[in-house]
Tab-separated table of C-alpha atoms in Angstrom:
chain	number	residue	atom	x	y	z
U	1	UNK	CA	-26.801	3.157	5.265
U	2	UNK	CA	-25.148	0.847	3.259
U	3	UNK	CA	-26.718	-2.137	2.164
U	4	UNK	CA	-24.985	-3.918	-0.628
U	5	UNK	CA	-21.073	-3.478	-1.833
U	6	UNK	CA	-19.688	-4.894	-4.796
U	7	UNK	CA	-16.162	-5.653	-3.857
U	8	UNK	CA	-14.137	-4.734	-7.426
U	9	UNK	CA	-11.144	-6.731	-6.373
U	10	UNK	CA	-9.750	-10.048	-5.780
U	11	UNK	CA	-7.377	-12.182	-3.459
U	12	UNK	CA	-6.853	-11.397	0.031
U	13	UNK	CA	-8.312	-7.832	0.025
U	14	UNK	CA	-11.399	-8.776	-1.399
U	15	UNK	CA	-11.612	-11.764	0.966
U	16	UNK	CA	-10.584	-8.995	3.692
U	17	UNK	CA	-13.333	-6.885	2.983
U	18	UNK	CA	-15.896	-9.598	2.567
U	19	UNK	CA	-15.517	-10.363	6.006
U	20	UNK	CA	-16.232	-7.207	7.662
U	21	UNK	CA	-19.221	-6.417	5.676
U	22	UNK	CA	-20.585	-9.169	6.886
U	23	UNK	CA	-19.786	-8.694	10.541
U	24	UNK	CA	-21.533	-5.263	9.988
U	25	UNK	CA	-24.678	-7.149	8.164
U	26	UNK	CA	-24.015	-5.762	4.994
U	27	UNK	CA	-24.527	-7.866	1.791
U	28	UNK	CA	-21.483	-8.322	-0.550
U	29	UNK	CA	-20.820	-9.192	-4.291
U	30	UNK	CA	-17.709	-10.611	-5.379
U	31	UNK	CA	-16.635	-9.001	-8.563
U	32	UNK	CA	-14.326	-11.501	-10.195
U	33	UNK	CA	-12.594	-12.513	-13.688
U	34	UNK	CA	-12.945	-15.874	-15.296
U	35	UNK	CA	-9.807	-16.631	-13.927
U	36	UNK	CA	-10.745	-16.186	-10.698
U	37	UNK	CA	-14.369	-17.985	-10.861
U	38	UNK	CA	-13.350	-20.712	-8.020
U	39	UNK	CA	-12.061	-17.770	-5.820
U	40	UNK	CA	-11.659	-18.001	-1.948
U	41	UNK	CA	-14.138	-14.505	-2.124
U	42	UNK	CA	-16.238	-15.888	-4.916
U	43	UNK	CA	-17.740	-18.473	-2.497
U	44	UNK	CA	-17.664	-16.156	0.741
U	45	UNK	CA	-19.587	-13.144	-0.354
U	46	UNK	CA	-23.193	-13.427	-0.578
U	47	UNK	CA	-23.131	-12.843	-4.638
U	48	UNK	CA	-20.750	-13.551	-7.484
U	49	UNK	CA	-20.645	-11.863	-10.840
U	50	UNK	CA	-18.299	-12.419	-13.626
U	51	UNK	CA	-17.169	-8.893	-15.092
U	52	UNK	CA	-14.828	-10.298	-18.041
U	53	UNK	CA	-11.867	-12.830	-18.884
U	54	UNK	CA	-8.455	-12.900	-17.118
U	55	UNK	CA	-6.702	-10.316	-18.119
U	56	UNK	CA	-7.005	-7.337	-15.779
U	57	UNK	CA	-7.643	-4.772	-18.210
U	58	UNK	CA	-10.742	-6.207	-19.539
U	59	UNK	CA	-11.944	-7.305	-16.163
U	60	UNK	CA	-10.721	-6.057	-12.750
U	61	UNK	CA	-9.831	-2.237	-14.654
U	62	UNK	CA	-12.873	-2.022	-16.898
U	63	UNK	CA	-14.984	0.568	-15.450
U	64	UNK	CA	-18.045	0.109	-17.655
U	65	UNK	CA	-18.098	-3.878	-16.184
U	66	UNK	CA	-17.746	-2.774	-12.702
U	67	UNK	CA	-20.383	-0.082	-12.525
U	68	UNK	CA	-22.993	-2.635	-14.701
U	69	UNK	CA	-22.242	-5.555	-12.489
U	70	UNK	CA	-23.121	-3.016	-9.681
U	71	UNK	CA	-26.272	-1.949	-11.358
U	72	UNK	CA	-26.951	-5.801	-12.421
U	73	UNK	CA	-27.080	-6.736	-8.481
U	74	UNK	CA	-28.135	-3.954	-7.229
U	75	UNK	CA	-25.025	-3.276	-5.246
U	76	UNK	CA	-25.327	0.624	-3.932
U	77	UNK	CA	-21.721	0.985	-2.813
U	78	UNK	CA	-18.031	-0.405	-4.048
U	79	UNK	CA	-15.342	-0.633	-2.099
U	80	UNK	CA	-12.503	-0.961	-4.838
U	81	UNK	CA	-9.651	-2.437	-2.340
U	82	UNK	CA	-6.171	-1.761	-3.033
U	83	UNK	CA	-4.394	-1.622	-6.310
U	84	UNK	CA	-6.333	-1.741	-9.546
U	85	UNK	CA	-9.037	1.257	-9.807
U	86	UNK	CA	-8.531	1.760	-6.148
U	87	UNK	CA	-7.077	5.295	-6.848
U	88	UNK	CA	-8.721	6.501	-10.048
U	89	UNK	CA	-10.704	9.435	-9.674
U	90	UNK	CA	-12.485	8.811	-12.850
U	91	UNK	CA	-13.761	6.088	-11.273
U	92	UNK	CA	-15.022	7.328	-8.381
U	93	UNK	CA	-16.303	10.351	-10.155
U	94	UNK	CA	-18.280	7.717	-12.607
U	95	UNK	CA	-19.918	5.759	-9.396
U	96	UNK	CA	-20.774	9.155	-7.683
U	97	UNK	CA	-22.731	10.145	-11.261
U	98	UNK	CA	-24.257	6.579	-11.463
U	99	UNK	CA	-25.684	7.064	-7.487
U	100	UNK	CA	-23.258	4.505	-6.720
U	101	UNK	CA	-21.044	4.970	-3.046
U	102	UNK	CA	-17.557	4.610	-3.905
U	103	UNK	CA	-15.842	3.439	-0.799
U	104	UNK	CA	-12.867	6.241	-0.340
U	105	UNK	CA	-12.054	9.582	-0.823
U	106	UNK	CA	-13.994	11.956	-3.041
U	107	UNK	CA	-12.828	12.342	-6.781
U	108	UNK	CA	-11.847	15.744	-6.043
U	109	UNK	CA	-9.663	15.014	-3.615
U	110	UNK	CA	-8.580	11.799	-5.199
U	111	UNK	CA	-7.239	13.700	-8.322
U	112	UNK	CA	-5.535	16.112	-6.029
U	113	UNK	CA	-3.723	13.908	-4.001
U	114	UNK	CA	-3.091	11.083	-7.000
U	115	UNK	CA	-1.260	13.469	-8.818
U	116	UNK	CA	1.992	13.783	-7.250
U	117	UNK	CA	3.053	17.727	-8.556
U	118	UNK	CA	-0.024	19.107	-7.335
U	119	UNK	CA	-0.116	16.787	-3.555
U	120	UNK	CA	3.538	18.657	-3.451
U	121	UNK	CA	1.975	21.979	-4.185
U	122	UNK	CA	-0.658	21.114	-1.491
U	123	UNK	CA	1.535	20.259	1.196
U	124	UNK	CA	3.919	23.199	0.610
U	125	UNK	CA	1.134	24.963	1.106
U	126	UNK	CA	0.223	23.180	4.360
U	127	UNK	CA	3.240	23.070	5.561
U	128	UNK	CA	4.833	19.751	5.685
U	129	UNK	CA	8.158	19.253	5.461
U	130	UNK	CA	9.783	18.235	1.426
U	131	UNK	CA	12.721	17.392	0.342
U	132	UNK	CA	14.168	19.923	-2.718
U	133	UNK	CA	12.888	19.391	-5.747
U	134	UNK	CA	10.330	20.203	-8.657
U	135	UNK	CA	6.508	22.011	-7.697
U	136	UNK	CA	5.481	21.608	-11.029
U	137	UNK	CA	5.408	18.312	-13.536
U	138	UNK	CA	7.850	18.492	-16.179
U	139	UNK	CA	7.936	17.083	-19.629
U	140	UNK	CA	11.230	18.533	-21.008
U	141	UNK	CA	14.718	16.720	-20.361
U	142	UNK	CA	17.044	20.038	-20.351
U	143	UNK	CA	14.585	22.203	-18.423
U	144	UNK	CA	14.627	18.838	-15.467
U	145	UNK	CA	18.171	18.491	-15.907
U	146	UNK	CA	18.825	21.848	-15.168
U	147	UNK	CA	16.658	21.797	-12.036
U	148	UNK	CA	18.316	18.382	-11.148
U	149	UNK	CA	21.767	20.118	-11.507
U	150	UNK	CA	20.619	22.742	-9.104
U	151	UNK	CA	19.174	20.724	-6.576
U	152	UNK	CA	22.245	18.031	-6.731
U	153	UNK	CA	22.481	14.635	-7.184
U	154	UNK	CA	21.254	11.942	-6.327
U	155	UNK	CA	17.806	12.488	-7.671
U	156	UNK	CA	14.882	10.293	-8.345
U	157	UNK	CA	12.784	10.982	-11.283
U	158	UNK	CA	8.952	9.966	-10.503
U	159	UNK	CA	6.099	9.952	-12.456
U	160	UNK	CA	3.411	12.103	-11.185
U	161	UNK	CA	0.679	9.570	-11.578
U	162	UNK	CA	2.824	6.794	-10.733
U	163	UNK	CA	2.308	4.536	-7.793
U	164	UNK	CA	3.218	1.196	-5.965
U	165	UNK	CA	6.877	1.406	-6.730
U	166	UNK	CA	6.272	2.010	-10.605
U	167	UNK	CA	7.622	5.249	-12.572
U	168	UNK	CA	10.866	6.335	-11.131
U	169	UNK	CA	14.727	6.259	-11.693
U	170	UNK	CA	17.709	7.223	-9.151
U	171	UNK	CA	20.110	9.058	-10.851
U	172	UNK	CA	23.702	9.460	-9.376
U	173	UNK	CA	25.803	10.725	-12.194
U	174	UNK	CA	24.416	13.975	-14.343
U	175	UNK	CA	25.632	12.412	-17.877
U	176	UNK	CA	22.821	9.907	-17.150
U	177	UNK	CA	20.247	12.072	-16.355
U	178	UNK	CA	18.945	12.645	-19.891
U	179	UNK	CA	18.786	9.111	-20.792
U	180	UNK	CA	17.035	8.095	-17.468
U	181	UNK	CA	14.547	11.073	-17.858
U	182	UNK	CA	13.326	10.097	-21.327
U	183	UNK	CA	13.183	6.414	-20.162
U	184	UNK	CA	11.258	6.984	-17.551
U	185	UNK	CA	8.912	9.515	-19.400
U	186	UNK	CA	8.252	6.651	-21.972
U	187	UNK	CA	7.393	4.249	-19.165
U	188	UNK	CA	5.161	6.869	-17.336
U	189	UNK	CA	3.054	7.774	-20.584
U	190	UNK	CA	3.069	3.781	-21.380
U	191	UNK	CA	1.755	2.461	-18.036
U	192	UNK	CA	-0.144	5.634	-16.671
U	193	UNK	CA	-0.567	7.390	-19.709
U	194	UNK	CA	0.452	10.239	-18.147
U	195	UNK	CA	3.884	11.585	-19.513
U	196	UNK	CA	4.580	14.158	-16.430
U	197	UNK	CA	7.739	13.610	-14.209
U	198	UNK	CA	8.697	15.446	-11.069
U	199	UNK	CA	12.192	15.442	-9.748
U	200	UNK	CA	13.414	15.527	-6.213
U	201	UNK	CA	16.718	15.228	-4.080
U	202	UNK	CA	17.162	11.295	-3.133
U	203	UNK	CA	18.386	9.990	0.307
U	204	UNK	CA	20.534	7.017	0.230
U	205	UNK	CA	19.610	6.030	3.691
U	206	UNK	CA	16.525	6.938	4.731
U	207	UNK	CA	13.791	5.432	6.539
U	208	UNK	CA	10.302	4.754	5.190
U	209	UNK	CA	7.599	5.635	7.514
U	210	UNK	CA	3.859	6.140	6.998
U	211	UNK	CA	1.008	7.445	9.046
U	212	UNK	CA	-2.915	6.425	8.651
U	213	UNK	CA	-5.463	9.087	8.497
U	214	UNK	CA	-9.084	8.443	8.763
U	215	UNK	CA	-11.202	11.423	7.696
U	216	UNK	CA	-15.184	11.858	7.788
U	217	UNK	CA	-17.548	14.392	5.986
U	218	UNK	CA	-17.970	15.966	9.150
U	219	UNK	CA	-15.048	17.267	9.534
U	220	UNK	CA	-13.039	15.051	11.711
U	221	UNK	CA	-9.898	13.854	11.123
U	222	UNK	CA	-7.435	11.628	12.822
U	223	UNK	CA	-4.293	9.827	12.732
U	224	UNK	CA	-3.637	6.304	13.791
U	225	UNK	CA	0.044	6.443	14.440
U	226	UNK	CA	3.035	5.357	12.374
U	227	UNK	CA	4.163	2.024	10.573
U	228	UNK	CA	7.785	1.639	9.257
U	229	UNK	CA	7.781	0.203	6.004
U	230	UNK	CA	11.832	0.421	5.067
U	231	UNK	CA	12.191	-3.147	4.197
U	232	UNK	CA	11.819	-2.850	0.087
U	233	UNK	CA	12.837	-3.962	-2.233
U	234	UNK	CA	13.131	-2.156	-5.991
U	235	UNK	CA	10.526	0.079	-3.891
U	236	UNK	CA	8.109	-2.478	-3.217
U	237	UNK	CA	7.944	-3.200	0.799
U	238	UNK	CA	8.639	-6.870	1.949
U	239	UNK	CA	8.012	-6.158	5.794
U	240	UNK	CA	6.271	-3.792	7.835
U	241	UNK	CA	6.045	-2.614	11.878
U	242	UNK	CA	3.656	-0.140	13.667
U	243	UNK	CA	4.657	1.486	15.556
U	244	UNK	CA	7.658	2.371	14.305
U	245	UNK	CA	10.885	1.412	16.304
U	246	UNK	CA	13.520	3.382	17.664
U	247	UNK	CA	11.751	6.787	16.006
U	248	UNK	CA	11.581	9.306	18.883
U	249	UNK	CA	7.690	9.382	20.086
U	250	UNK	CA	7.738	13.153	19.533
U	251	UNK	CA	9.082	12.968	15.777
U	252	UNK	CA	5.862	10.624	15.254
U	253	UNK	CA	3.566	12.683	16.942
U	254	UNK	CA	4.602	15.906	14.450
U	255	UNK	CA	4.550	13.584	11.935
U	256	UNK	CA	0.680	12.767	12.438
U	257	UNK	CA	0.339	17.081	13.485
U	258	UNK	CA	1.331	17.041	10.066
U	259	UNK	CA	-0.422	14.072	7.894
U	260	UNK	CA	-3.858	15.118	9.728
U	261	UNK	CA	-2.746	19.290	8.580
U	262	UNK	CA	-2.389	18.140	4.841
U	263	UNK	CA	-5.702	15.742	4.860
U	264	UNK	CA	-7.656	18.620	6.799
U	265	UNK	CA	-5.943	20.859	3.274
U	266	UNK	CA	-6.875	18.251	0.685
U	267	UNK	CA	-10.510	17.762	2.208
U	268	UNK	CA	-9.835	14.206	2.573
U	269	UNK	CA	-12.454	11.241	3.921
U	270	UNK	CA	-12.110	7.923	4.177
U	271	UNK	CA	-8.839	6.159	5.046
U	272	UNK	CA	-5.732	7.457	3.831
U	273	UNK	CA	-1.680	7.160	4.176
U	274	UNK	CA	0.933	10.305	4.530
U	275	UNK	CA	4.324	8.609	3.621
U	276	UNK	CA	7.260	10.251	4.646
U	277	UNK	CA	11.216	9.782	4.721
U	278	UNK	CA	13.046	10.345	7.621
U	279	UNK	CA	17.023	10.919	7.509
U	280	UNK	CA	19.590	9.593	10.479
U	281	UNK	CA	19.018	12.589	11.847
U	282	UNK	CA	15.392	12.184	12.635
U	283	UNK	CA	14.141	14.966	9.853
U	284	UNK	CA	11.019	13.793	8.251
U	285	UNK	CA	9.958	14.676	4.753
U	286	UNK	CA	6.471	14.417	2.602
U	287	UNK	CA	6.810	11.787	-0.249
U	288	UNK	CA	3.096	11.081	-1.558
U	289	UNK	CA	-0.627	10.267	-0.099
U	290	UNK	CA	-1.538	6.597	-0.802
U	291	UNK	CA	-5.851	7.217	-1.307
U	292	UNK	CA	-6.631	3.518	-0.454
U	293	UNK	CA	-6.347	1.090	2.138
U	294	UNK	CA	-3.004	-0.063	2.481
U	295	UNK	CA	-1.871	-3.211	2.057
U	296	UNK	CA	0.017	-3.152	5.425
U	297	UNK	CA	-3.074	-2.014	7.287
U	298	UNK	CA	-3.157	-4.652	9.448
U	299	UNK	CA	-0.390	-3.689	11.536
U	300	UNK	CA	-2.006	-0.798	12.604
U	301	UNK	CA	-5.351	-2.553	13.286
U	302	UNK	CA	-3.353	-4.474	15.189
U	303	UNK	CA	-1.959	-2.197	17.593
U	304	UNK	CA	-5.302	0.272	17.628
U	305	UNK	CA	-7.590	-2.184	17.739
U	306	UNK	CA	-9.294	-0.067	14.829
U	307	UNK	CA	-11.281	-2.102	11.451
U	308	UNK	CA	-10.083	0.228	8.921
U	309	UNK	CA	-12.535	-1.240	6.696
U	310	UNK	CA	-15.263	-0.890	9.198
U	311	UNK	CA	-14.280	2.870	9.643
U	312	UNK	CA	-14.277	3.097	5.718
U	313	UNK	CA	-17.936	1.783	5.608
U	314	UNK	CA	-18.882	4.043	8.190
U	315	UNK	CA	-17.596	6.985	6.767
U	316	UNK	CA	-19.011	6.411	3.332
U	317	UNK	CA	-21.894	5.912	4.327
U	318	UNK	CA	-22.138	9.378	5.837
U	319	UNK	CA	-21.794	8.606	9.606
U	320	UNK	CA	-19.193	10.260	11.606
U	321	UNK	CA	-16.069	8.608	13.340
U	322	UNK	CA	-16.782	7.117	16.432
U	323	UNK	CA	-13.349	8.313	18.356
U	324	UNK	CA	-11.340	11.170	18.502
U	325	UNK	CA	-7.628	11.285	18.475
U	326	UNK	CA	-7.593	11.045	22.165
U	327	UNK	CA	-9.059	8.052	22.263
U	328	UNK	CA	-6.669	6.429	20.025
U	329	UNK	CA	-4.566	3.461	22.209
U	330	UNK	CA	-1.491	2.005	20.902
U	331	UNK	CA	-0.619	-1.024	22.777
U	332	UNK	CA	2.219	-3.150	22.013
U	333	UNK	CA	4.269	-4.129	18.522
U	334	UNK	CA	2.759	-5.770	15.445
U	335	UNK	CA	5.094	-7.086	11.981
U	336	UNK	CA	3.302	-8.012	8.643
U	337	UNK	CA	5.134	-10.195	6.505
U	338	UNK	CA	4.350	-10.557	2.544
U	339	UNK	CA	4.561	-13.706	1.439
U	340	UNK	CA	4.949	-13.662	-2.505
U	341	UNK	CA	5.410	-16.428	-5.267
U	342	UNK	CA	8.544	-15.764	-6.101
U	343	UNK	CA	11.780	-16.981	-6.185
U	344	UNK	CA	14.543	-15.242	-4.660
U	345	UNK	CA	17.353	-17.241	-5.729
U	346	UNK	CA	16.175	-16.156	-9.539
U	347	UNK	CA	15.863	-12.533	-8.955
U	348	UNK	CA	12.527	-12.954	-7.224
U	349	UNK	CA	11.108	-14.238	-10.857
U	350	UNK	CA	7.203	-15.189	-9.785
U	351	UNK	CA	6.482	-18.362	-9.739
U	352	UNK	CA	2.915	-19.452	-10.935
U	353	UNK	CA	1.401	-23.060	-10.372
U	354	UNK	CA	-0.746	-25.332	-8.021
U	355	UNK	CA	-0.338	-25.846	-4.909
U	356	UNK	CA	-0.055	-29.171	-3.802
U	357	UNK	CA	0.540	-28.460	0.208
U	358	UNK	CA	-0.431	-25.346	1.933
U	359	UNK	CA	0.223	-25.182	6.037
U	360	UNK	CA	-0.222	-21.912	7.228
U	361	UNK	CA	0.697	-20.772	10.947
U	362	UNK	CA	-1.202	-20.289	13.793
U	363	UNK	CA	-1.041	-19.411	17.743
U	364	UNK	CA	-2.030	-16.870	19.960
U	365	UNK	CA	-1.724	-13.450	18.208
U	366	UNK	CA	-1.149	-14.713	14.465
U	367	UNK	CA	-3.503	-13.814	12.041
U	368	UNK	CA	-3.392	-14.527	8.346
U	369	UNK	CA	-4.570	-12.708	5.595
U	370	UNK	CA	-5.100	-15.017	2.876
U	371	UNK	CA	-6.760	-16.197	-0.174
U	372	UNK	CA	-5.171	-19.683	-1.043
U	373	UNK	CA	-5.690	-23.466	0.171
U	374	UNK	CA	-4.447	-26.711	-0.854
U	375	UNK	CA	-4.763	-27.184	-4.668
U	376	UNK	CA	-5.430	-23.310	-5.106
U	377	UNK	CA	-3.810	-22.262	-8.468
U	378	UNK	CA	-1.519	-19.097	-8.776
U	379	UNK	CA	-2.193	-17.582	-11.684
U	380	UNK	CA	0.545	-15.797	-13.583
U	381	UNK	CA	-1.923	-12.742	-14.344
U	382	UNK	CA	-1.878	-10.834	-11.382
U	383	UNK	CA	0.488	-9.924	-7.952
U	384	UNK	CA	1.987	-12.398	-6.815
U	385	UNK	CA	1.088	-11.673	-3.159
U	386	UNK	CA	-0.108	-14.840	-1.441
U	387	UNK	CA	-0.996	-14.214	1.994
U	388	UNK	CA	0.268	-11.612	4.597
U	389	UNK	CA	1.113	-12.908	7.948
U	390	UNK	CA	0.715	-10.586	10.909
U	391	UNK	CA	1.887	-11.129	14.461
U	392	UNK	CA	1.647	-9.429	17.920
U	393	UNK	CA	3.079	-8.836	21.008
U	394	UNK	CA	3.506	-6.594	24.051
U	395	UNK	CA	7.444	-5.797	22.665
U	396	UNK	CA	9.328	-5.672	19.499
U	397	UNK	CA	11.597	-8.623	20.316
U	398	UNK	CA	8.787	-11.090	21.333
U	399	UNK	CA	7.227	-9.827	17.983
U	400	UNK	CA	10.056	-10.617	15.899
U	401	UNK	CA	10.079	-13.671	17.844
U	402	UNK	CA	7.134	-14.761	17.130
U	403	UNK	CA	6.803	-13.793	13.236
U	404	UNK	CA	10.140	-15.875	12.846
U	405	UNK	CA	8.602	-19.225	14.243
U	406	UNK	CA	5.097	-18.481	11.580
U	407	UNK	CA	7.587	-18.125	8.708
U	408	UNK	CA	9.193	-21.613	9.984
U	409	UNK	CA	5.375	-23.167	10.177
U	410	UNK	CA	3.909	-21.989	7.069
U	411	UNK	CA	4.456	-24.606	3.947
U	412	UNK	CA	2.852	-23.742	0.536
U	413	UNK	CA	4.964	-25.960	-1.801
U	414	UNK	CA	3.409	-27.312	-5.412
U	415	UNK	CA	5.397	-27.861	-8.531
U	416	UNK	CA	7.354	-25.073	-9.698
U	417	UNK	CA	6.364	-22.778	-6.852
U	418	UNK	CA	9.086	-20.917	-4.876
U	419	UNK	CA	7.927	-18.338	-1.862
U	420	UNK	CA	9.995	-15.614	0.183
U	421	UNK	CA	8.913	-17.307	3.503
U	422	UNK	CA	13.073	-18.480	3.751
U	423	UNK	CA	14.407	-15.220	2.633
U	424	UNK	CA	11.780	-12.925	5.011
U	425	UNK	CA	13.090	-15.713	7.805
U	426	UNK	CA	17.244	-14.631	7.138
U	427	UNK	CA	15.827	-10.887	7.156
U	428	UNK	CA	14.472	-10.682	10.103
U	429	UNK	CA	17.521	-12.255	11.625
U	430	UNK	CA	19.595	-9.851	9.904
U	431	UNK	CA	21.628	-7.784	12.552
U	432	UNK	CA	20.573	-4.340	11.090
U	433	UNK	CA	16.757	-5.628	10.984
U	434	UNK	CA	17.481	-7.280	15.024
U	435	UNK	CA	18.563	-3.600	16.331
U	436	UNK	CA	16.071	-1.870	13.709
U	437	UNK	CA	18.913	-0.094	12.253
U	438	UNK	CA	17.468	-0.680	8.677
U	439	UNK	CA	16.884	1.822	5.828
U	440	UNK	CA	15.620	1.771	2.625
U	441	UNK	CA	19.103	0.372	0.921
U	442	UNK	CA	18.937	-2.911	3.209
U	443	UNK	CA	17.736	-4.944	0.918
U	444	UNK	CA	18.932	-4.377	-1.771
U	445	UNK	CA	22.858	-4.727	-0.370
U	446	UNK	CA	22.013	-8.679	0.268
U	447	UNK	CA	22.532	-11.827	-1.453
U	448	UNK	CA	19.070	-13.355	-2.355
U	449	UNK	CA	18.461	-16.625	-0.398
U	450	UNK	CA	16.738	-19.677	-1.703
């Protein structure tokens, strides 16, 4: 068993997983910058240690500070969160050679699955369903154009270690192929230092839907249904649903056939996410595996009545699942809102400062995933992301309903400081959102809102 984790993360996840581990009995140690020393987490968890100064790099991403704060408190197990190291395989690979549980998938399957060219390979090999486009990663402009030319445009140029919207380019018109290649080869090589690019046919209106696997070393694996995640913007999702609406029951249920078919291929444990697009005409295709907990996991726990972080604990700590897919229960409609720090009227710029009034909502079936109080100060270091608000009830309408009037509550004002609480409010009342009749391009066709 478990008995200490070292949380290597900060904000609401790390507040998140706090909480659980303590429902479970487990002791916890909040890993945290100087920046974040008077932390929500910091005086929650059992233990604090201080693993450098603000800036991420030599704090929250230093691997040599996490693993020594570990040893330091005798933590024997980190649960890394989301973002941040939460999908480095070196890292895991260094806590599994320090005796250390990492809290996820293997390395091994982590550096499968993280890198993008050979998760394609992986799932052609499975099976699943992808949309045209490059096996291999590719380095040279001509030889991708020439693919790109085959395949025919649009395209979207990713990076094949890239992640959470970072490290890709749409391309539309061939002549601007070369230029947005080499761009986004520069960023890619900057940012993941990782030069490789794989190209791939792009749908204009699609629908982004997930599914959540949960994998043991016993050779069980599961799915927990699907969450729509199409409301993005620049790639990064705004608003999420589970299950997802007006998506034939039998689409979702190959959909999971097929997530649990390429975990069961990769060897995967721990809690995962297949993301797929699906087309107007209800074909679904294999984008990437997210090897983390999702930030829009609570929908799902919503609906399942499944901890996903209790399930992760479990799992990494060698035990078994304790359900099989038949005993997985969906009941009713769930919708997680992100509410950022930033201000839509200005191109959603963040906005950093102190808050100097912070209401958040309440009622039955409203739960808030947050880090921040009155006179909490948003530092301009990290994500923006200040709370998530997620709602339920027995139908999609009283849902929507019901996440519309916790937007209305919730006040977080301070000087300087702009949310998206107003413009999430107008998109949900949107008439393609109402009739969920949304794609990916929503967004992005709309005025920005103060």
């Amino acid at each position: 068993m478990i008995s200490k984790v070292l949380i290597a993360n900060r904000g609401e996840i790390a507040l998140r997983i706090a909480r659980t581990c303590r429902e479970l009995g487990i002791a916890t140690v909040a890993a945290h910058s100087s920046e974040d020393r008077d932390s929500a987490v910091v005086s929650f968890a059992d233990e604090s240690v201080q693993i450098g100064p603000g800036p991420a790099k030599s704090s929250y991403l230093s691997i040599p500070a996490l693993i020594e704060a570990a040893r330091a408190r005798g933590a024997d197990a980190i649960h890394p969160g989301y973002g941040f190291l939460s999908e480095n395989a070196d890292f895991a690979e260094v806590c599994e050679l320090e005796g250390i549980t990492f809290i996820g998938p293997t390395a091994e399957a982590m550096g499968r699955l993280g890198d993008k060219s050979s998760a394609r390979a992986i799932m052609l090999d499975a099976e699943l369903p992808l949309l045209p486009g490059s096996r291999d990663g590719l380095t040279g402009a001509q030889e991708a154009k020439q693919l790109a030319d085959d395949i025919g445009y649009p395209v979207i140029i990713k990076a094949v270690a890239g992640g959470g919207g970072r490290g890709m380019a749409v391309v539309r018109d061939p002549d601007d192929f070369e230029r947005a290649f080499t761009q986004t080869r520069a960023n890619a090589q900057a940012v993941f230092r990782d030069g490789r690019l794989y190209v791939e046919r792009y749908l204009d209106s699609a629908r982004h839907v997930e599914i959540q696997v949960l994998g043991d070393g016993h050779g069980h694996v599961v799915h927990l249904g699907a969450r729509d995640c199409s409301l993005q913007r620049r790639h990064q999702k705004l608003v999420e649903e589970s299950p997802a609406p007006r998506l034939d029951p039998r689409i979702v249920a190959e959909m999971g056939e097929a997530a649990v078919r390429g975990a069961r291929a990769a060897d995967y444990t721990g809690a995962g996410t297949f993301e797929f697009l699906v087309d107007g005409d209800g074909r679904y295709y294999f984008m990437e595996v997210n090897c983390r907990l999702q930030v829009e996991h609570p929908v799902t726990e919503m609906v399942t009545g499944i901890d996903l972080v209790r399930e992760q604990l479990r799992v990494a700590a060698g035990e078994p699942l304790g359900f099989t897919q038949g005993d997985v229960q969906h009941r009713g409609v769930a919708i997680e809102c992100r509410l950022n720090a930033e201000d839509p009227a200005r191109d959603f710029a963040p906005t950093p400062g102190t808050l100097t009034r912070c209401v958040l909502p309440g009622g039955p079936f409203v739960r808030v995933d947050t880090h921040i109080e009155h006179g909490y100060r948003i530092p301009a270091l990290y994500d923006s992301l200040l709370a998530k608000l997620i709602v339920w009830a027995p139908d999609r309408d009283a849902a929507l309903a019901k996440m519309r009037r916790a937007l209305a509550e919730t006040r977080i004002e301070g000087a300087g400081v702009s949310t998206t609480a107003g413009f999430l409010g107008e998109l949900l009342d949107h008439p393609r959102v109402r009739a969920a009749e949304h794609d990916t391009a929503l967004i992005g066709s709309l005025t920005p809102v103060a």
